[in-house]
Coordinates of C-alpha atoms and ligand atoms in Angstrom, one line a residue:
V8 CA 1.4 -10.6 -18.4
G9 CA 0.0 -13.8 -17.0
K10 CA 1.2 -16.6 -15.6
T11 CA 0.2 -19.7 -15.4
Y12 CA 1.9 -22.6 -13.1
S13 CA 2.4 -26.0 -14.4
G14 CA -0.5 -27.4 -11.8
G15 CA -2.8 -25.0 -13.3
V16 CA -2.4 -22.1 -10.4
R17 CA -3.4 -18.9 -12.4
A18 CA -1.0 -16.3 -10.3
V19 CA -1.3 -13.7 -12.2
K20 CA -4.1 -12.3 -14.7
D21 CA -4.2 -9.6 -17.4
F22 CA -1.2 -7.9 -15.5
S23 CA -0.8 -4.3 -17.8
L24 CA 1.3 -1.6 -16.7
E25 CA 3.9 1.2 -17.6
I26 CA 6.8 2.1 -14.3
E27 CA 8.4 5.5 -14.7
D28 CA 11.8 5.3 -16.1
R29 CA 13.0 6.3 -12.3
E30 CA 9.9 5.8 -10.4
F31 CA 9.6 3.7 -7.0
I32 CA 6.4 1.7 -7.5
V33 CA 5.4 -0.6 -5.3
L34 CA 3.1 -3.7 -5.8
V35 CA 1.5 -4.9 -2.9
G36 CA -1.3 -6.9 -1.7
P37 CA -2.7 -10.6 0.9
S38 CA 0.1 -13.1 0.9
G39 CA -0.8 -15.4 -2.9
C40 CA -2.4 -12.1 -4.3
G41 CA 0.8 -12.8 -7.2
K42 CA 3.3 -9.8 -6.5
S43 CA 6.1 -12.0 -5.8
T44 CA 5.2 -14.4 -9.2
T45 CA 4.9 -10.4 -11.6
L46 CA 8.5 -9.4 -9.9
R47 CA 9.9 -12.8 -10.6
M48 CA 9.1 -12.5 -13.9
I49 CA 9.9 -8.9 -14.5
A50 CA 13.4 -10.6 -12.9
G51 CA 13.7 -13.3 -15.7
L52 CA 13.4 -15.9 -13.1
E53 CA 9.8 -17.1 -13.6
E54 CA 8.8 -17.8 -17.3
I55 CA 6.4 -15.4 -18.7
T56 CA 3.3 -17.5 -19.7
E57 CA 1.5 -14.6 -21.7
G58 CA 2.1 -11.2 -22.9
K59 CA 5.1 -9.0 -22.8
I60 CA 7.9 -8.0 -20.5
K61 CA 9.8 -4.1 -21.9
I62 CA 12.6 -2.2 -20.3
G63 CA 12.9 0.3 -21.7
D64 CA 12.7 -0.4 -25.9
R65 CA 13.6 -3.7 -25.3
V66 CA 11.2 -6.9 -25.3
V67 CA 13.3 -9.5 -22.6
N68 CA 10.9 -12.2 -22.4
D69 CA 13.7 -14.4 -23.9
L70 CA 16.7 -12.4 -22.2
D71 CA 18.1 -14.5 -19.2
P72 CA 18.8 -12.5 -15.9
K73 CA 22.0 -11.3 -16.2
D74 CA 21.4 -9.6 -19.5
R75 CA 18.5 -8.1 -18.5
D76 CA 20.1 -5.2 -16.4
I77 CA 18.5 -5.0 -13.1
A78 CA 19.5 -6.1 -9.9
M79 CA 17.0 -8.0 -7.3
V80 CA 17.5 -8.0 -3.4
F81 CA 15.7 -10.4 -1.2
Q82 CA 14.2 -10.5 2.1
N83 CA 16.5 -13.7 2.7
Y84 CA 20.0 -11.1 2.1
A85 CA 22.3 -14.3 0.8
L86 CA 25.2 -13.6 1.8
Y87 CA 28.3 -15.8 0.8
P88 CA 29.6 -16.2 4.7
H89 CA 33.2 -16.9 4.0
M90 CA 33.5 -13.6 2.2
T91 CA 34.2 -10.8 3.8
V92 CA 31.7 -7.7 3.5
E93 CA 33.7 -6.0 0.8
E94 CA 34.1 -10.0 -0.9
N95 CA 30.7 -10.4 -0.7
I96 CA 29.3 -6.9 -2.7
G97 CA 31.3 -7.2 -5.0
F98 CA 31.5 -10.6 -5.6
G99 CA 29.2 -10.2 -8.4
L100 CA 31.3 -7.8 -10.3
K101 CA 34.5 -9.9 -10.2
L102 CA 32.3 -13.0 -11.6
R103 CA 31.7 -10.3 -14.6
G104 CA 35.7 -10.1 -14.9
V105 CA 35.2 -6.1 -13.6
K106 CA 39.3 -5.4 -13.0
K107 CA 40.2 -4.9 -9.2
A108 CA 41.2 -1.6 -9.0
E109 CA 37.5 -0.7 -10.6
R110 CA 35.8 -3.3 -8.3
E111 CA 37.3 -1.5 -5.4
E112 CA 36.5 2.1 -6.3
K113 CA 32.9 0.1 -7.0
V114 CA 32.5 -1.1 -3.7
K115 CA 33.8 1.7 -1.8
N116 CA 31.0 3.9 -3.6
A117 CA 28.8 1.7 -2.5
A118 CA 29.6 1.0 0.9
R119 CA 29.9 5.3 1.5
I120 CA 26.7 5.9 0.3
L121 CA 25.3 2.6 2.0
G122 CA 27.4 4.1 5.8
I123 CA 29.0 0.4 5.9
S124 CA 32.3 2.3 5.2
D125 CA 34.6 0.7 8.5
L126 CA 32.7 -3.0 8.1
L127 CA 33.9 -4.3 5.2
G128 CA 36.3 -6.2 6.5
R129 CA 34.6 -8.1 8.8
R130 CA 32.6 -10.9 7.9
P131 CA 28.4 -11.6 7.4
R132 CA 27.9 -13.4 11.1
A133 CA 29.4 -10.1 12.6
L134 CA 26.6 -8.6 11.3
S135 CA 23.6 -7.3 12.7
G136 CA 20.6 -8.0 10.6
G137 CA 20.3 -4.3 9.0
Q138 CA 24.1 -4.4 8.4
R139 CA 23.7 -7.0 6.0
Q140 CA 21.1 -6.1 4.5
R141 CA 22.8 -3.0 3.7
V142 CA 25.3 -5.3 2.0
A143 CA 22.3 -6.7 0.1
L144 CA 21.5 -3.2 -1.2
G145 CA 25.4 -2.5 -1.6
R146 CA 25.9 -5.6 -3.9
A147 CA 22.8 -4.4 -5.8
I148 CA 24.2 -1.0 -6.1
V149 CA 27.6 -2.0 -7.3
R150 CA 25.9 -3.5 -10.4
N151 CA 24.4 -0.1 -11.5
P152 CA 21.4 -1.7 -13.0
N153 CA 18.7 0.4 -14.8
V154 CA 15.9 -1.3 -12.1
F155 CA 16.0 -2.6 -8.8
L156 CA 13.5 -5.1 -8.0
M157 CA 13.2 -5.9 -4.6
D158 CA 11.2 -8.6 -2.3
E159 CA 10.0 -7.5 1.7
P160 CA 13.6 -6.7 2.1
L161 CA 12.9 -5.7 5.3
S162 CA 10.4 -8.7 6.5
N163 CA 13.6 -10.3 8.2
L164 CA 14.3 -7.1 10.4
D165 CA 12.6 -6.1 13.6
A166 CA 10.5 -3.2 14.0
K167 CA 12.5 -0.4 15.0
L168 CA 15.1 -1.1 12.2
R169 CA 12.3 -2.1 9.7
V170 CA 11.4 1.6 10.1
Q171 CA 14.8 2.7 9.8
T172 CA 16.2 0.8 7.0
R173 CA 12.8 2.0 5.5
A174 CA 13.9 5.5 4.6
E175 CA 16.8 4.8 3.9
I176 CA 16.3 3.2 1.5
S177 CA 13.6 5.4 0.0
L178 CA 17.0 7.9 0.2
L179 CA 18.9 5.4 -1.6
H180 CA 16.3 6.4 -4.3
K181 CA 16.5 9.6 -4.6
Q182 CA 20.2 9.5 -4.6
L183 CA 20.6 6.9 -7.2
G184 CA 17.8 7.7 -9.1
A185 CA 16.7 4.4 -10.3
T186 CA 13.6 3.0 -11.4
V187 CA 12.6 0.4 -8.0
I188 CA 9.7 -2.2 -8.0
Y189 CA 9.4 -3.4 -4.8
V190 CA 7.2 -6.1 -3.7
T191 CA 5.4 -6.0 0.3
H192 CA 2.7 -7.4 1.8
D193 CA 2.7 -4.6 4.5
Q194 CA 0.4 -1.4 3.2
T195 CA 2.5 0.6 5.5
E196 CA 5.9 0.3 4.0
A197 CA 3.9 0.3 0.7
M198 CA 2.1 4.0 1.7
T199 CA 5.5 5.6 3.0
M200 CA 7.6 4.2 -0.2
G201 CA 5.9 5.1 -2.8
D202 CA 5.1 6.4 -5.9
R203 CA 2.6 4.8 -7.0
L204 CA 1.7 1.3 -5.8
V205 CA -0.4 -1.3 -7.9
I206 CA -2.8 -3.3 -5.1
M207 CA -3.2 -6.6 -5.8
D208 CA -5.3 -9.5 -5.2
D209 CA -6.0 -12.8 -6.7
G210 CA -4.0 -12.3 -9.2
L211 CA -5.4 -9.2 -10.4
I212 CA -4.1 -5.7 -10.6
Q213 CA -7.0 -3.5 -8.4
Q214 CA -6.0 -0.3 -8.5
V215 CA -3.2 2.5 -9.4
D216 CA -2.3 4.8 -8.3
T217 CA -0.3 7.3 -5.6
P218 CA -0.3 6.7 -1.8
R219 CA -2.8 9.5 -1.7
N220 CA -5.5 8.8 -4.2
I221 CA -5.5 5.3 -3.2
Y222 CA -6.2 5.9 1.0
E223 CA -8.7 9.2 0.0
N224 CA -10.5 7.1 -3.8
P225 CA -9.9 3.5 -3.8
V226 CA -11.6 1.9 -6.2
N227 CA -13.5 -0.3 -3.9
Q228 CA -14.3 -2.1 -1.3
F229 CA -11.4 -4.4 -1.0
V230 CA -8.8 -1.6 -1.7
A231 CA -10.8 0.3 0.5
G232 CA -10.0 -2.3 3.6
F233 CA -6.6 -3.5 2.4
I234 CA -5.4 0.2 3.3
G235 CA -5.7 1.9 6.5
M236 CA -4.8 1.1 9.7
P237 CA -7.1 0.7 11.9
Q238 CA -9.7 -0.6 9.0
M239 CA -12.2 1.6 7.1
N240 CA -15.7 0.9 8.6
F241 CA -18.4 -0.5 6.8
I242 CA -22.1 -0.1 7.4
S243 CA -25.0 -1.4 6.2
V244 CA -27.1 1.1 4.5
K245 CA -29.9 2.4 1.8
T246 CA -30.3 5.4 -0.3
E247 CA -33.7 7.6 -0.5
E248 CA -35.1 10.5 -1.0
D249 CA -36.9 12.3 0.8
V250 CA -40.5 14.3 -0.2
D251 CA -38.5 17.3 -2.5
G252 CA -36.4 14.6 -4.0
N253 CA -33.3 15.1 -1.6
L254 CA -30.9 12.2 -1.5
I255 CA -30.9 10.5 2.0
L256 CA -28.4 8.1 3.0
N257 CA -29.9 5.8 5.4
W258 CA -28.5 4.0 8.3
K259 CA -31.1 2.2 11.4
N260 CA -32.9 5.9 11.8
Q261 CA -30.0 7.5 10.9
R262 CA -30.5 10.2 8.2
I263 CA -27.6 11.4 6.2
P264 CA -28.2 13.9 3.6
L265 CA -26.0 14.2 0.2
H266 CA -26.0 16.5 -2.2
P267 CA -28.0 16.6 -5.7
A268 CA -24.9 16.0 -7.5
L269 CA -24.2 13.0 -7.1
K270 CA -27.5 11.6 -8.3
E271 CA -26.6 10.4 -11.1
H272 CA -24.1 7.4 -9.4
I273 CA -26.1 6.5 -7.1
G274 CA -29.7 7.3 -7.8
R275 CA -30.8 4.5 -9.1
Y276 CA -30.4 2.3 -6.3
T277 CA -33.0 4.4 -3.9
G278 CA -35.9 2.4 -3.3
T279 CA -34.4 -0.5 -4.0
D280 CA -33.5 -3.7 -2.2
E281 CA -29.9 -3.5 -3.4
E282 CA -27.3 -3.9 -0.3
L283 CA -24.6 -0.7 -0.8
I284 CA -21.8 -0.9 2.0
L285 CA -21.1 3.2 3.7
G286 CA -17.0 3.6 4.6
V287 CA -16.0 5.4 6.8
R288 CA -12.2 6.0 7.8
P289 CA -12.0 6.1 11.1
E290 CA -10.6 10.1 10.9
E291 CA -13.9 10.7 9.6
I292 CA -16.2 9.5 12.4
L293 CA -16.9 12.7 14.4
I294 CA -17.3 12.1 17.8
F295 CA -19.8 14.6 19.8
E296 CA -20.2 14.3 24.1
P297 CA -24.2 14.2 24.9
G298 CA -26.3 17.4 24.8
K299 CA -23.4 18.8 22.6
T300 CA -25.0 19.1 19.1
E301 CA -28.4 19.2 17.5
S302 CA -28.0 18.0 14.0
Q303 CA -29.8 15.0 13.5
T304 CA -27.3 13.3 11.4
V305 CA -26.3 12.3 14.6
A306 CA -25.9 8.9 15.8
E307 CA -25.5 7.4 19.6
G308 CA -22.7 4.4 20.6
K309 CA -21.3 3.6 23.6
I310 CA -17.5 3.4 24.1
E311 CA -16.3 0.2 24.9
I312 CA -12.4 0.1 24.4
V313 CA -10.4 2.9 24.3
E314 CA -6.3 2.6 22.8
I315 CA -4.4 5.2 23.5
M316 CA -1.0 6.1 21.5
G317 CA -0.6 8.8 22.5
S318 CA -0.8 11.5 19.6
E319 CA -4.1 9.7 18.5
S320 CA -6.4 7.7 20.2
I321 CA -8.8 4.6 19.0
Y322 CA -12.4 4.9 19.9
Y323 CA -14.6 1.5 19.3
I324 CA -18.3 2.2 19.8
S325 CA -20.8 -0.1 19.7
A326 CA -24.1 1.4 18.6
D327 CA -26.8 -1.2 18.5
S328 CA -25.4 -4.3 17.1
E329 CA -22.6 -2.4 14.5
R330 CA -19.1 -2.1 15.9
I331 CA -17.3 1.3 14.6
T332 CA -13.9 2.9 15.3
A333 CA -13.0 6.5 16.0
R334 CA -9.4 7.7 15.6
V335 CA -9.0 11.7 17.6
Q336 CA -6.3 13.5 17.5
G337 CA -4.6 13.3 21.5
A338 CA -5.3 11.1 24.5
G339 CA -9.0 12.3 24.4
D340 CA -11.6 12.3 27.3
L341 CA -13.6 9.7 26.9
K342 CA -13.0 6.1 28.9
N343 CA -15.2 2.7 28.8
G344 CA -18.8 2.7 29.4
D345 CA -19.1 6.1 28.2
K346 CA -21.9 7.4 26.2
V347 CA -21.4 9.7 22.9
F348 CA -23.0 11.0 20.0
F349 CA -21.3 10.5 16.8
T350 CA -21.6 11.3 13.0
V351 CA -19.4 11.4 10.0
N352 CA -18.0 13.6 7.8
P353 CA -20.1 13.8 4.1
K354 CA -17.1 15.4 2.4
R355 CA -15.6 11.7 3.1
I356 CA -17.8 9.3 2.6
H357 CA -17.4 6.1 0.1
L358 CA -20.5 3.9 -1.2
F359 CA -20.2 0.3 -2.1
E360 CA -22.4 -1.8 -3.9
G361 CA -23.1 -4.5 -2.5
K362 CA -22.6 -7.0 -4.5
T363 CA -19.0 -5.7 -7.3
G364 CA -17.6 -4.1 -4.2
K365 CA -17.2 -1.2 -6.0
N366 CA -16.7 2.0 -5.4
L367 CA -19.8 4.6 -6.2
L368 CA -18.7 7.4 -5.6
Y369 CA -14.8 7.1 -7.7
T370 CA -15.6 8.5 -10.4
A371 CA -17.3 11.9 -8.8
R372 CA -14.4 12.1 -6.1
S373 CA -11.5 11.8 -8.9
E374 CA -13.6 14.8 -11.1
S375 CA -13.1 16.8 -7.9
E376 CA -9.8 18.4 -6.9
N377 CA -9.4 17.8 -3.6
N378 CA -10.7 14.0 -3.2
D379 CA -13.6 16.1 -1.0
L380 CA -17.2 14.7 -2.5
P381 CA -19.3 18.6 -2.6
D382 CA -21.0 19.8 0.4
L383 CA -24.3 20.5 1.0
Q384 CA -23.7 24.2 2.2
Ligands
LIG27 P1 2.5 -13.0 -3.6 O1 4.2 -13.0 -3.2 O2 1.3 -11.8 -3.7 O3 2.4 -13.9 -2.1 P2 3.3 -15.6 -5.3 O4 3.4 -14.7 -6.3 O5 4.0 -16.2 -4.6 O6 2.0 -15.0 -4.3 O7 2.0 -17.0 -5.5 C1 0.7 -16.6 -6.3 C2 0.4 -18.0 -6.2 O8 0.6 -18.6 -7.5 C3 0.0 -18.5 -4.8 O9 -1.7 -19.3 -5.2 C4 0.7 -19.3 -4.7 O10 0.5 -20.1 -3.9 C5 1.1 -19.7 -6.4 N1 2.4 -20.5 -6.8 C6 3.5 -19.9 -6.4 N2 5.3 -20.3 -6.6 C7 4.4 -21.1 -7.4 C8 5.0 -22.1 -8.1 N3 6.0 -22.6 -7.9 N4 4.3 -23.4 -8.4 C9 2.5 -23.6 -8.0 N5 2.3 -22.3 -7.8 C10 2.6 -21.5 -7.4

């Protein structure tokens, strides 16, 4: 499908995706990338400019939202303030003419699943944010829809509650066995909740895959930079061949030897002026204290900032003009101003074409079982 708004904004372009029954799929990307527009087209709240949407075998392009067998949960819960929780949850059913006894049964059941049975008599203003969000979920659950559509449902909750509700929604998904399409700009939410993620930028799908594959094998530099905290390190490098014809990555005066099997993917950049970007996740930067290693692939730097998080620490290292981020387990023993040596785990590097951002090692890695590149040994 595609969507062009009346002012000419092409909000969604060539969006093509098949979602499995009972899958939890997350649309994620920066603000304005077209996530909500896509969701609203599925819901029937936005006209589709081009293409077709099918739910099951049915093309729904011209169906009213109420006939699509979907339920939507928004970030602003839109509860009716003058109604009790019970009435709020059951209101949609009442509108559809569902009988009182059946309605009560369904509301009770949803309240039990959500753990809000003792709140049924309260009005929304007497509820916390998290409880209100559950009432909104309850309203969706009683309709027993084929598909749940959720647009940033947690963004009004405080940090602690967000983490808690995140896990609850994941559990709920398993309990209900329904298909969920979930929109968020929060990569942690996406990574922790989705069976698969759809990473979007500028109206286009960049990559669709499991959280693990997206993290370990991003298709381009945008995806690599968008997913992962702290961000992946990006370092401008060149490739060259040594006298024996082996492939070497050259970063300033550091030389990182590569497995010959990678030659078919990056050999053609050797000796050219085309920019290549080495990508390394902070946990794949390996740190040595001075004098502890003799490897020729080690670079030198100075610790600029240490962030101790308890279970892990982040080191910001300056190396010549570059700033490298490293993540280590535990509290670490290094402090500001310390000199360190570091190298990278060659099995875990990424290499992007500077001009297009394309990940040149994507194919090589997707052919391996565990997303490791072939090692030199
Ligand atoms: P996201 O949900 O990823 O933040 P949206 O789908 O809301 O992105 O918006 C995608 C693009 O479409 C943005 O450039 C936005 O400004 C534009 N847009 C959204 N709604 C409208 C509208 N009703 N009219 C015109 N442009 C819109």
